[in-house]
mmCIF file of C-alpha atoms in Angstrom:
data_model
loop_
_atom_site.group_PDB
_atom_site.id
_atom_site.type_symbol
_atom_site.label_atom_id
_atom_site.label_comp_id
_atom_site.label_asym_id
_atom_site.label_seq_id
_atom_site.Cartn_x
_atom_site.Cartn_y
_atom_site.Cartn_z
ATOM 1 C CA UNK A 1 -40.263 -6.959 -18.767
ATOM 2 C CA UNK A 2 -38.720 -10.369 -17.987
ATOM 3 C CA UNK A 3 -35.563 -9.515 -19.963
ATOM 4 C CA UNK A 4 -35.124 -6.268 -18.038
ATOM 5 C CA UNK A 5 -35.615 -8.054 -14.705
ATOM 6 C CA UNK A 6 -33.060 -10.719 -15.633
ATOM 7 C CA UNK A 7 -30.538 -8.105 -16.770
ATOM 8 C CA UNK A 8 -30.980 -6.126 -13.542
ATOM 9 C CA UNK A 9 -30.557 -9.366 -11.596
ATOM 10 C CA UNK A 10 -27.283 -9.856 -13.490
ATOM 11 C CA UNK A 11 -26.054 -6.456 -12.319
ATOM 12 C CA UNK A 12 -27.130 -7.243 -8.759
ATOM 13 C CA UNK A 13 -25.265 -10.573 -8.776
ATOM 14 C CA UNK A 14 -22.080 -9.252 -10.390
ATOM 15 C CA UNK A 15 -22.015 -6.123 -8.252
ATOM 16 C CA UNK A 16 -22.582 -8.060 -5.026
ATOM 17 C CA UNK A 17 -19.891 -10.591 -5.928
ATOM 18 C CA UNK A 18 -17.376 -7.813 -6.578
ATOM 19 C CA UNK A 19 -18.086 -6.484 -3.086
ATOM 20 C CA UNK A 20 -18.402 -9.741 -1.144
ATOM 21 C CA UNK A 21 -15.344 -11.478 -2.630
ATOM 22 C CA UNK A 22 -12.743 -8.835 -1.684
ATOM 23 C CA UNK A 23 -14.423 -8.428 1.718
ATOM 24 C CA UNK A 24 -14.020 -12.168 2.414
ATOM 25 C CA UNK A 25 -10.415 -12.166 1.169
ATOM 26 C CA UNK A 26 -9.458 -9.592 3.808
ATOM 27 C CA UNK A 27 -9.815 -12.305 6.461
ATOM 28 C CA UNK A 28 -9.007 -15.404 4.415
ATOM 29 C CA UNK A 29 -6.395 -16.324 1.763
ATOM 30 C CA UNK A 30 -7.325 -14.965 -1.669
ATOM 31 C CA UNK A 31 -6.914 -18.101 -3.779
ATOM 32 C CA UNK A 32 -9.294 -20.344 -1.807
ATOM 33 C CA UNK A 33 -11.871 -17.551 -2.204
ATOM 34 C CA UNK A 34 -11.256 -17.438 -5.954
ATOM 35 C CA UNK A 35 -11.195 -21.217 -6.413
ATOM 36 C CA UNK A 36 -14.127 -22.327 -4.243
ATOM 37 C CA UNK A 37 -16.963 -20.501 -5.953
ATOM 38 C CA UNK A 38 -15.719 -21.265 -9.444
ATOM 39 C CA UNK A 39 -15.344 -24.944 -8.565
ATOM 40 C CA UNK A 40 -19.010 -25.009 -7.504
ATOM 41 C CA UNK A 41 -20.014 -23.226 -10.735
ATOM 42 C CA UNK A 42 -18.033 -25.792 -12.752
ATOM 43 C CA UNK A 43 -19.662 -28.686 -10.896
ATOM 44 C CA UNK A 44 -23.198 -27.306 -11.326
ATOM 45 C CA UNK A 45 -22.760 -26.655 -15.053
ATOM 46 C CA UNK A 46 -21.204 -30.118 -15.542
ATOM 47 C CA UNK A 47 -24.142 -31.730 -13.712
ATOM 48 C CA UNK A 48 -26.652 -29.856 -15.878
ATOM 49 C CA UNK A 49 -24.840 -30.963 -19.037
ATOM 50 C CA UNK A 50 -24.785 -34.568 -17.790
ATOM 51 C CA UNK A 51 -28.569 -34.460 -17.336
ATOM 52 C CA UNK A 52 -29.322 -32.646 -20.597
ATOM 53 C CA UNK A 53 -26.731 -34.616 -22.606
ATOM 54 C CA UNK A 54 -26.430 -32.064 -25.435
ATOM 55 C CA UNK A 55 -24.210 -32.663 -28.440
ATOM 56 C CA UNK A 56 -20.548 -31.808 -28.083
ATOM 57 C CA UNK A 57 -19.745 -28.227 -29.136
ATOM 58 C CA UNK A 58 -17.700 -27.300 -32.184
ATOM 59 C CA UNK A 59 -13.959 -26.727 -32.067
ATOM 60 C CA UNK A 60 -14.270 -22.947 -32.158
ATOM 61 C CA UNK A 61 -16.395 -23.068 -28.989
ATOM 62 C CA UNK A 62 -13.561 -24.803 -27.126
ATOM 63 C CA UNK A 63 -11.088 -22.133 -28.205
ATOM 64 C CA UNK A 64 -13.423 -19.252 -27.367
ATOM 65 C CA UNK A 65 -14.301 -20.758 -23.978
ATOM 66 C CA UNK A 66 -10.616 -21.273 -23.164
ATOM 67 C CA UNK A 67 -9.854 -17.650 -24.028
ATOM 68 C CA UNK A 68 -12.857 -16.470 -22.011
ATOM 69 C CA UNK A 69 -11.786 -18.521 -19.004
ATOM 70 C CA UNK A 70 -8.203 -17.302 -19.133
ATOM 71 C CA UNK A 71 -9.318 -13.690 -19.502
ATOM 72 C CA UNK A 72 -11.770 -14.037 -16.622
ATOM 73 C CA UNK A 73 -9.064 -15.573 -14.426
ATOM 74 C CA UNK A 74 -6.655 -12.718 -15.122
ATOM 75 C CA UNK A 75 -9.415 -10.175 -14.572
ATOM 76 C CA UNK A 76 -10.471 -11.580 -11.201
ATOM 77 C CA UNK A 77 -6.922 -12.083 -9.903
ATOM 78 C CA UNK A 78 -6.029 -8.496 -10.785
ATOM 79 C CA UNK A 79 -9.339 -7.178 -9.428
ATOM 80 C CA UNK A 80 -8.795 -8.814 -6.040
ATOM 81 C CA UNK A 81 -5.246 -7.483 -5.957
ATOM 82 C CA UNK A 82 -6.490 -3.978 -6.780
ATOM 83 C CA UNK A 83 -9.200 -4.231 -4.108
ATOM 84 C CA UNK A 84 -6.565 -5.152 -1.525
ATOM 85 C CA UNK A 85 -4.682 -1.919 -2.284
ATOM 86 C CA UNK A 86 -7.417 0.667 -2.820
ATOM 87 C CA UNK A 87 -11.102 1.380 -2.196
ATOM 88 C CA UNK A 88 -13.689 -0.540 -4.210
ATOM 89 C CA UNK A 89 -15.300 2.775 -5.145
ATOM 90 C CA UNK A 90 -12.098 3.544 -7.097
ATOM 91 C CA UNK A 91 -11.216 0.049 -8.316
ATOM 92 C CA UNK A 92 -14.635 -1.023 -9.620
ATOM 93 C CA UNK A 93 -15.239 1.722 -12.228
ATOM 94 C CA UNK A 94 -11.712 1.270 -13.605
ATOM 95 C CA UNK A 95 -11.991 -2.510 -13.855
ATOM 96 C CA UNK A 96 -15.376 -2.096 -15.554
ATOM 97 C CA UNK A 97 -13.650 -0.426 -18.499
ATOM 98 C CA UNK A 98 -13.210 -3.949 -19.839
ATOM 99 C CA UNK A 99 -16.412 -3.334 -21.798
ATOM 100 C CA UNK A 100 -14.281 -1.167 -24.101
ATOM 101 C CA UNK A 101 -12.316 -4.216 -25.316
ATOM 102 C CA UNK A 102 -15.152 -5.878 -27.286
ATOM 103 C CA UNK A 103 -16.150 -2.436 -28.552
ATOM 104 C CA UNK A 104 -12.603 -1.892 -29.820
ATOM 105 C CA UNK A 105 -12.610 -5.353 -31.387
ATOM 106 C CA UNK A 106 -15.836 -4.522 -33.189
ATOM 107 C CA UNK A 107 -14.420 -1.253 -34.483
ATOM 108 C CA UNK A 108 -11.290 -3.058 -35.679
ATOM 109 C CA UNK A 109 -13.496 -5.490 -37.608
ATOM 110 C CA UNK A 110 -15.283 -2.638 -39.371
ATOM 111 C CA UNK A 111 -18.138 -1.668 -37.038
ATOM 112 C CA UNK A 112 -19.064 2.007 -36.787
ATOM 113 C CA UNK A 113 -18.091 3.735 -33.538
ATOM 114 C CA UNK A 114 -21.083 6.064 -33.339
ATOM 115 C CA UNK A 115 -21.497 9.295 -31.411
ATOM 116 C CA UNK A 116 -22.863 7.670 -28.233
ATOM 117 C CA UNK A 117 -20.013 5.186 -27.929
ATOM 118 C CA UNK A 118 -17.441 7.887 -28.633
ATOM 119 C CA UNK A 119 -18.982 10.046 -25.918
ATOM 120 C CA UNK A 120 -19.039 7.023 -23.613
ATOM 121 C CA UNK A 121 -15.336 6.357 -24.212
ATOM 122 C CA UNK A 122 -14.440 9.972 -23.451
ATOM 123 C CA UNK A 123 -16.581 10.014 -20.296
ATOM 124 C CA UNK A 124 -15.197 6.690 -19.092
ATOM 125 C CA UNK A 125 -11.532 7.528 -19.667
ATOM 126 C CA UNK A 126 -11.907 11.045 -18.289
ATOM 127 C CA UNK A 127 -13.786 9.670 -15.301
ATOM 128 C CA UNK A 128 -11.002 7.213 -14.533
ATOM 129 C CA UNK A 129 -8.465 10.038 -14.611
ATOM 130 C CA UNK A 130 -10.540 12.020 -12.107
ATOM 131 C CA UNK A 131 -11.370 9.019 -9.916
ATOM 132 C CA UNK A 132 -7.677 8.200 -9.615
ATOM 133 C CA UNK A 133 -6.813 11.604 -8.150
ATOM 134 C CA UNK A 134 -6.303 11.784 -4.413
ATOM 135 C CA UNK A 135 -8.100 14.278 -2.205
ATOM 136 C CA UNK A 136 -6.625 17.760 -2.626
ATOM 137 C CA UNK A 137 -5.620 17.141 -6.232
ATOM 138 C CA UNK A 138 -2.459 15.767 -7.718
ATOM 139 C CA UNK A 139 -1.415 12.249 -8.495
ATOM 140 C CA UNK A 140 -2.729 9.381 -6.403
ATOM 141 C CA UNK A 141 -0.714 8.002 -3.501
ATOM 142 C CA UNK A 142 1.388 4.877 -3.878
ATOM 143 C CA UNK A 143 -1.306 2.406 -2.883
ATOM 144 C CA UNK A 144 -4.003 4.149 -4.930
ATOM 145 C CA UNK A 145 -1.718 4.328 -7.963
ATOM 146 C CA UNK A 146 -0.974 0.601 -7.675
ATOM 147 C CA UNK A 147 -4.676 -0.153 -7.174
ATOM 148 C CA UNK A 148 -5.566 1.817 -10.311
ATOM 149 C CA UNK A 149 -2.893 -0.020 -12.317
ATOM 150 C CA UNK A 150 -4.061 -3.457 -11.173
ATOM 151 C CA UNK A 151 -7.642 -2.403 -11.915
ATOM 152 C CA UNK A 152 -6.621 -1.523 -15.478
ATOM 153 C CA UNK A 153 -5.040 -4.964 -15.849
ATOM 154 C CA UNK A 154 -8.273 -6.493 -14.568
ATOM 155 C CA UNK A 155 -10.198 -4.477 -17.170
ATOM 156 C CA UNK A 156 -8.100 -6.046 -19.931
ATOM 157 C CA UNK A 157 -8.812 -9.520 -18.582
ATOM 158 C CA UNK A 158 -12.536 -8.873 -18.214
ATOM 159 C CA UNK A 159 -12.560 -7.340 -21.686
ATOM 160 C CA UNK A 160 -11.088 -10.528 -23.150
ATOM 161 C CA UNK A 161 -13.787 -12.501 -21.332
ATOM 162 C CA UNK A 162 -16.558 -10.259 -22.686
ATOM 163 C CA UNK A 163 -15.188 -10.497 -26.231
ATOM 164 C CA UNK A 164 -14.952 -14.308 -26.134
ATOM 165 C CA UNK A 165 -17.980 -15.362 -24.077
ATOM 166 C CA UNK A 166 -20.462 -14.776 -26.923
ATOM 167 C CA UNK A 167 -18.809 -17.190 -29.412
ATOM 168 C CA UNK A 168 -18.188 -19.573 -26.484
ATOM 169 C CA UNK A 169 -21.972 -19.706 -25.928
ATOM 170 C CA UNK A 170 -22.822 -20.642 -29.522
ATOM 171 C CA UNK A 171 -23.684 -24.209 -28.495
ATOM 172 C CA UNK A 172 -25.253 -23.326 -25.132
ATOM 173 C CA UNK A 173 -24.441 -21.262 -22.074
ATOM 174 C CA UNK A 174 -23.715 -24.312 -19.891
ATOM 175 C CA UNK A 175 -21.007 -25.470 -22.288
ATOM 176 C CA UNK A 176 -19.516 -21.983 -22.149
ATOM 177 C CA UNK A 177 -19.684 -21.872 -18.343
ATOM 178 C CA UNK A 178 -18.233 -25.347 -17.800
ATOM 179 C CA UNK A 179 -15.423 -25.076 -20.326
ATOM 180 C CA UNK A 180 -14.428 -21.549 -19.340
ATOM 181 C CA UNK A 181 -14.543 -22.460 -15.619
ATOM 182 C CA UNK A 182 -12.293 -25.457 -16.264
ATOM 183 C CA UNK A 183 -9.645 -23.189 -17.796
ATOM 184 C CA UNK A 184 -10.221 -20.535 -15.120
ATOM 185 C CA UNK A 185 -9.683 -23.099 -12.342
ATOM 186 C CA UNK A 186 -6.552 -24.429 -14.025
ATOM 187 C CA UNK A 187 -5.108 -20.900 -14.159
ATOM 188 C CA UNK A 188 -5.955 -20.269 -10.497
ATOM 189 C CA UNK A 189 -4.334 -23.497 -9.346
ATOM 190 C CA UNK A 190 -1.259 -22.946 -11.527
ATOM 191 C CA UNK A 191 -0.742 -19.402 -10.230
ATOM 192 C CA UNK A 192 -1.391 -20.411 -6.620
ATOM 193 C CA UNK A 193 1.179 -23.197 -6.849
ATOM 194 C CA UNK A 194 3.683 -21.002 -8.684
ATOM 195 C CA UNK A 195 3.626 -18.328 -5.981
ATOM 196 C CA UNK A 196 3.137 -20.824 -3.120
ATOM 197 C CA UNK A 197 -0.081 -19.088 -2.066
ATOM 198 C CA UNK A 198 -1.750 -20.397 1.106
ATOM 199 C CA UNK A 199 -4.741 -22.586 0.326
ATOM 200 C CA UNK A 200 -5.836 -23.919 3.710
ATOM 201 C CA UNK A 201 -8.909 -22.424 5.370
ATOM 202 C CA UNK A 202 -11.072 -23.603 8.281
ATOM 203 C CA UNK A 203 -13.635 -26.155 7.123
ATOM 204 C CA UNK A 204 -16.426 -24.128 8.704
ATOM 205 C CA UNK A 205 -15.648 -21.214 6.356
ATOM 206 C CA UNK A 206 -15.813 -23.232 3.123
ATOM 207 C CA UNK A 207 -19.512 -22.531 2.389
ATOM 208 C CA UNK A 208 -18.806 -18.800 2.674
ATOM 209 C CA UNK A 209 -16.012 -19.059 0.093
ATOM 210 C CA UNK A 210 -18.445 -20.296 -2.535
ATOM 211 C CA UNK A 211 -20.687 -17.209 -2.330
ATOM 212 C CA UNK A 212 -18.783 -14.866 -4.741
ATOM 213 C CA UNK A 213 -18.455 -17.551 -7.409
ATOM 214 C CA UNK A 214 -22.077 -18.605 -7.111
ATOM 215 C CA UNK A 215 -23.168 -14.986 -7.516
ATOM 216 C CA UNK A 216 -21.076 -14.717 -10.701
ATOM 217 C CA UNK A 217 -22.521 -18.021 -11.938
ATOM 218 C CA UNK A 218 -26.094 -16.852 -11.298
ATOM 219 C CA UNK A 219 -25.391 -13.540 -13.022
ATOM 220 C CA UNK A 220 -23.958 -15.259 -16.098
ATOM 221 C CA UNK A 221 -26.989 -17.537 -16.434
ATOM 222 C CA UNK A 222 -29.383 -14.612 -15.937
ATOM 223 C CA UNK A 223 -27.616 -12.532 -18.591
ATOM 224 C CA UNK A 224 -27.679 -15.372 -21.095
ATOM 225 C CA UNK A 225 -31.407 -15.847 -20.486
ATOM 226 C CA UNK A 226 -32.009 -12.091 -20.758
ATOM 227 C CA UNK A 227 -30.400 -11.958 -24.216
ATOM 228 C CA UNK A 228 -32.872 -14.600 -25.368
ATOM 229 C CA UNK A 229 -35.890 -12.779 -23.948
ATOM 230 C CA UNK A 230 -35.322 -9.172 -25.011
ATOM 231 C CA UNK A 231 -33.423 -6.677 -27.128
ATOM 232 C CA UNK A 232 -29.665 -6.736 -26.675
ATOM 233 C CA UNK A 233 -29.599 -2.929 -26.744
ATOM 234 C CA UNK A 234 -31.632 -2.877 -23.514
ATOM 235 C CA UNK A 235 -30.232 -5.986 -21.858
ATOM 236 C CA UNK A 236 -26.584 -5.017 -22.324
ATOM 237 C CA UNK A 237 -27.099 -1.619 -20.697
ATOM 238 C CA UNK A 238 -29.062 -2.944 -17.712
ATOM 239 C CA UNK A 239 -26.563 -5.770 -17.298
ATOM 240 C CA UNK A 240 -23.662 -3.287 -17.220
ATOM 241 C CA UNK A 241 -24.937 -1.440 -14.138
ATOM 242 C CA UNK A 242 -23.176 -3.767 -11.696
ATOM 243 C CA UNK A 243 -20.464 -1.208 -10.778
ATOM 244 C CA UNK A 244 -23.193 0.954 -9.261
ATOM 245 C CA UNK A 245 -24.133 -1.955 -6.973
ATOM 246 C CA UNK A 246 -20.527 -2.473 -5.870
ATOM 247 C CA UNK A 247 -19.882 1.236 -5.319
ATOM 248 C CA UNK A 248 -23.194 1.588 -3.451
ATOM 249 C CA UNK A 249 -22.318 -1.301 -1.141
ATOM 250 C CA UNK A 250 -18.846 0.161 -0.593
ATOM 251 C CA UNK A 251 -20.325 3.543 0.374
ATOM 252 C CA UNK A 252 -22.782 1.803 2.707
ATOM 253 C CA UNK A 253 -19.828 0.012 4.316
ATOM 254 C CA UNK A 254 -18.162 3.336 5.057
ATOM 255 C CA UNK A 255 -15.890 4.074 2.084
ATOM 256 C CA UNK A 256 -15.538 7.778 1.364
ATOM 257 C CA UNK A 257 -14.055 9.634 -1.604
ATOM 258 C CA UNK A 258 -13.405 13.265 -2.450
ATOM 259 C CA UNK A 259 -15.809 15.331 -4.516
ATOM 260 C CA UNK A 260 -13.496 15.147 -7.541
ATOM 261 C CA UNK A 261 -13.202 11.371 -7.226
ATOM 262 C CA UNK A 262 -16.978 11.041 -6.878
ATOM 263 C CA UNK A 263 -17.448 13.064 -10.077
ATOM 264 C CA UNK A 264 -14.929 10.816 -11.823
ATOM 265 C CA UNK A 265 -16.680 7.663 -10.636
ATOM 266 C CA UNK A 266 -20.039 8.993 -11.869
ATOM 267 C CA UNK A 267 -18.501 9.943 -15.223
ATOM 268 C CA UNK A 268 -16.882 6.509 -15.623
ATOM 269 C CA UNK A 269 -20.133 4.711 -14.823
ATOM 270 C CA UNK A 270 -22.079 6.881 -17.275
ATOM 271 C CA UNK A 271 -19.460 6.204 -19.932
ATOM 272 C CA UNK A 272 -19.668 2.440 -19.361
ATOM 273 C CA UNK A 273 -23.438 2.556 -19.894
ATOM 274 C CA UNK A 274 -23.094 4.553 -23.122
ATOM 275 C CA UNK A 275 -20.367 2.272 -24.458
ATOM 276 C CA UNK A 276 -22.673 -0.703 -23.814
ATOM 277 C CA UNK A 277 -25.532 0.764 -25.872
ATOM 278 C CA UNK A 278 -26.110 -1.002 -29.201
ATOM 279 C CA UNK A 279 -27.515 1.315 -31.854
#
């Protein structure tokens, strides 16, 4: 019961962050939004480690955490770019296809695909194709096509994060969070400086900027705790429902899609759940 509640809380946190972050970035520069919350998450995890004083992690943890942080940075940058070009109800299911990356890695290492995962892959990919179609049929418009492409890039980044976060957590979730956030912040700052992105925001808005990152931080901690409390086959599915939260919030905020796109979104979400099932 506790594991299920924690996993559902993970979906609530991730889904809310994916809605709140892009909404904030419509009125404020993107990179301060990306940096602020992750900086708070880094500081909190570093403070916890300072209090707990655990042993230093092994070398492989550093490498896995660095890869996870870089993948997460790419995923979030591309996700925010996609959300600035198209509706979240389209972008979120596509970006959530990142769950396929660790599945593909497992298959490449000799794991069996299984009928459910194969069905999930077909539903997810077919759903993305339908969700990307504009009203009236045909190919998506220019902005929607670009949004779908950026969302696919974000899926690759999130997939790398998902594939690397497990080995990064071998010596504790706070080590994984702190080390991956350090790399993530370094990537953000490097990209922001390289493209001369605006970084100044009114001081009164700074607390608001931390909200998306804190939601992601809370979701990550909840998911880690859920995996320790219950079966991974249940936790992973319940923790993968966050796109439904984002799409639901987007609909509540007034986003509308065609019937074909809605069917595609539903198919993609169902496929993501099936791909996440461990059997």
